[in-house]
Amino acid sequence: EFGAGLYQFLFENFTPDLRKEIEQRIREQTNRYMPGVSINSVNFTESEKDNHILIMQINYSVPSIGLVSSLAIGQSSLGSVELIEGGIF
């Protein structure tokens, strides 16, 4: 059951309701499986290279160790979902 099931949304029309559903699933799964991680925000932007590709950036923190970081997830040219970037700030 681990994971937010993002693959099911790959070919859906991106609407405000779908955005809310994706963000809610990410928050629920994080709370369930990684309770020490706080999701600060989930942002969606279109790829600069292709407006049919959506990039999701998750900003999170781990308060117990003072970590604040983010990761960006998008779709590769082969259709798979992949980590685009992640960093510690």
mmCIF file of C-alpha atoms in Angstrom:
data_model
loop_
_atom_site.group_PDB
_atom_site.id
_atom_site.type_symbol
_atom_site.label_atom_id
_atom_site.label_comp_id
_atom_site.label_asym_id
_atom_site.label_seq_id
_atom_site.Cartn_x
_atom_site.Cartn_y
_atom_site.Cartn_z
ATOM 1 C CA GLU A 1 0.000 0.000 0.000
ATOM 2 C CA PHE A 2 3.015 2.306 0.154
ATOM 3 C CA GLY A 3 2.811 5.156 -2.352
ATOM 4 C CA ALA A 4 0.268 7.692 -3.459
ATOM 5 C CA GLY A 5 -0.753 5.925 -6.684
ATOM 6 C CA LEU A 6 0.324 8.779 -8.950
ATOM 7 C CA TYR A 7 0.493 6.555 -12.033
ATOM 8 C CA GLN A 8 -3.305 6.454 -12.225
ATOM 9 C CA PHE A 9 -3.310 10.209 -12.857
ATOM 10 C CA LEU A 10 -0.814 10.224 -15.764
ATOM 11 C CA PHE A 11 -3.341 10.712 -18.559
ATOM 12 C CA GLU A 12 -6.042 12.585 -16.656
ATOM 13 C CA ASN A 13 -7.077 16.158 -17.427
ATOM 14 C CA PHE A 14 -5.518 18.325 -14.759
ATOM 15 C CA THR A 15 -8.277 20.204 -12.943
ATOM 16 C CA PRO A 16 -8.322 22.008 -9.584
ATOM 17 C CA ASP A 17 -10.202 19.037 -8.085
ATOM 18 C CA LEU A 18 -7.588 16.578 -9.363
ATOM 19 C CA ARG A 19 -4.810 18.775 -7.962
ATOM 20 C CA LYS A 20 -6.501 18.683 -4.550
ATOM 21 C CA GLU A 21 -6.925 14.900 -4.740
ATOM 22 C CA ILE A 22 -3.258 14.338 -5.608
ATOM 23 C CA GLU A 23 -2.073 16.656 -2.837
ATOM 24 C CA GLN A 24 -4.413 14.981 -0.329
ATOM 25 C CA ARG A 25 -3.106 11.519 -1.240
ATOM 26 C CA ILE A 26 0.499 12.642 -0.856
ATOM 27 C CA ARG A 27 -0.243 14.127 2.564
ATOM 28 C CA GLU A 28 -2.201 11.049 3.717
ATOM 29 C CA GLN A 29 0.482 8.595 2.621
ATOM 30 C CA THR A 30 3.244 10.701 4.158
ATOM 31 C CA ASN A 31 1.368 10.879 7.465
ATOM 32 C CA ARG A 32 0.754 7.136 7.388
ATOM 33 C CA TYR A 33 4.187 5.860 6.360
ATOM 34 C CA MET A 34 6.544 8.706 7.279
ATOM 35 C CA PRO A 35 4.978 10.503 10.247
ATOM 36 C CA GLY A 36 8.223 12.382 10.990
ATOM 37 C CA VAL A 37 8.046 14.182 7.631
ATOM 38 C CA SER A 38 5.937 17.323 7.226
ATOM 39 C CA ILE A 39 4.670 18.272 3.774
ATOM 40 C CA ASN A 40 4.955 22.069 3.579
ATOM 41 C CA SER A 41 3.518 22.489 0.085
ATOM 42 C CA VAL A 42 2.792 20.694 -3.169
ATOM 43 C CA ASN A 43 3.103 22.842 -6.310
ATOM 44 C CA PHE A 44 2.309 22.009 -9.925
ATOM 45 C CA THR A 45 3.812 23.672 -13.003
ATOM 46 C CA GLU A 46 3.939 22.874 -16.700
ATOM 47 C CA SER A 47 7.246 21.861 -18.212
ATOM 48 C CA GLU A 48 9.010 24.672 -20.076
ATOM 49 C CA LYS A 49 9.841 22.186 -22.857
ATOM 50 C CA ASP A 50 6.381 20.662 -23.290
ATOM 51 C CA ASN A 51 3.115 22.042 -21.905
ATOM 52 C CA HIS A 52 1.679 18.508 -21.862
ATOM 53 C CA ILE A 53 4.081 17.540 -19.093
ATOM 54 C CA LEU A 54 3.254 18.478 -15.541
ATOM 55 C CA ILE A 55 5.946 18.865 -12.903
ATOM 56 C CA MET A 56 5.088 18.412 -9.247
ATOM 57 C CA GLN A 57 7.318 19.960 -6.598
ATOM 58 C CA ILE A 58 6.959 18.744 -3.020
ATOM 59 C CA ASN A 59 8.461 20.941 -0.314
ATOM 60 C CA TYR A 60 8.924 19.077 2.941
ATOM 61 C CA SER A 61 10.707 19.145 6.264
ATOM 62 C CA VAL A 62 11.878 16.712 8.908
ATOM 63 C CA PRO A 63 11.604 18.773 12.098
ATOM 64 C CA SER A 64 13.400 16.247 14.320
ATOM 65 C CA ILE A 65 16.670 16.826 12.439
ATOM 66 C CA GLY A 66 16.082 20.365 11.180
ATOM 67 C CA LEU A 67 15.935 19.355 7.508
ATOM 68 C CA VAL A 68 14.064 21.418 4.916
ATOM 69 C CA SER A 69 14.148 20.151 1.347
ATOM 70 C CA SER A 70 12.198 19.693 -1.859
ATOM 71 C CA LEU A 71 11.918 17.330 -4.761
ATOM 72 C CA ALA A 72 10.475 17.722 -8.226
ATOM 73 C CA ILE A 73 8.781 14.884 -10.048
ATOM 74 C CA GLY A 74 7.804 14.858 -13.709
ATOM 75 C CA GLN A 75 7.278 12.600 -16.683
ATOM 76 C CA SER A 76 10.217 11.491 -18.800
ATOM 77 C CA SER A 77 10.169 11.350 -22.590
ATOM 78 C CA LEU A 78 9.569 7.592 -22.271
ATOM 79 C CA GLY A 79 6.374 8.114 -20.297
ATOM 80 C CA SER A 80 7.703 7.062 -16.914
ATOM 81 C CA VAL A 81 7.512 9.215 -13.816
ATOM 82 C CA GLU A 82 10.922 10.229 -12.515
ATOM 83 C CA LEU A 83 12.654 12.392 -9.971
ATOM 84 C CA ILE A 84 13.796 15.546 -11.739
ATOM 85 C CA GLU A 85 15.626 17.234 -8.906
ATOM 86 C CA GLY A 86 15.907 17.224 -5.169
ATOM 87 C CA GLY A 87 17.973 19.217 -2.807
ATOM 88 C CA ILE A 88 18.617 20.235 0.743
ATOM 89 C CA PHE A 89 18.240 23.913 1.535
#
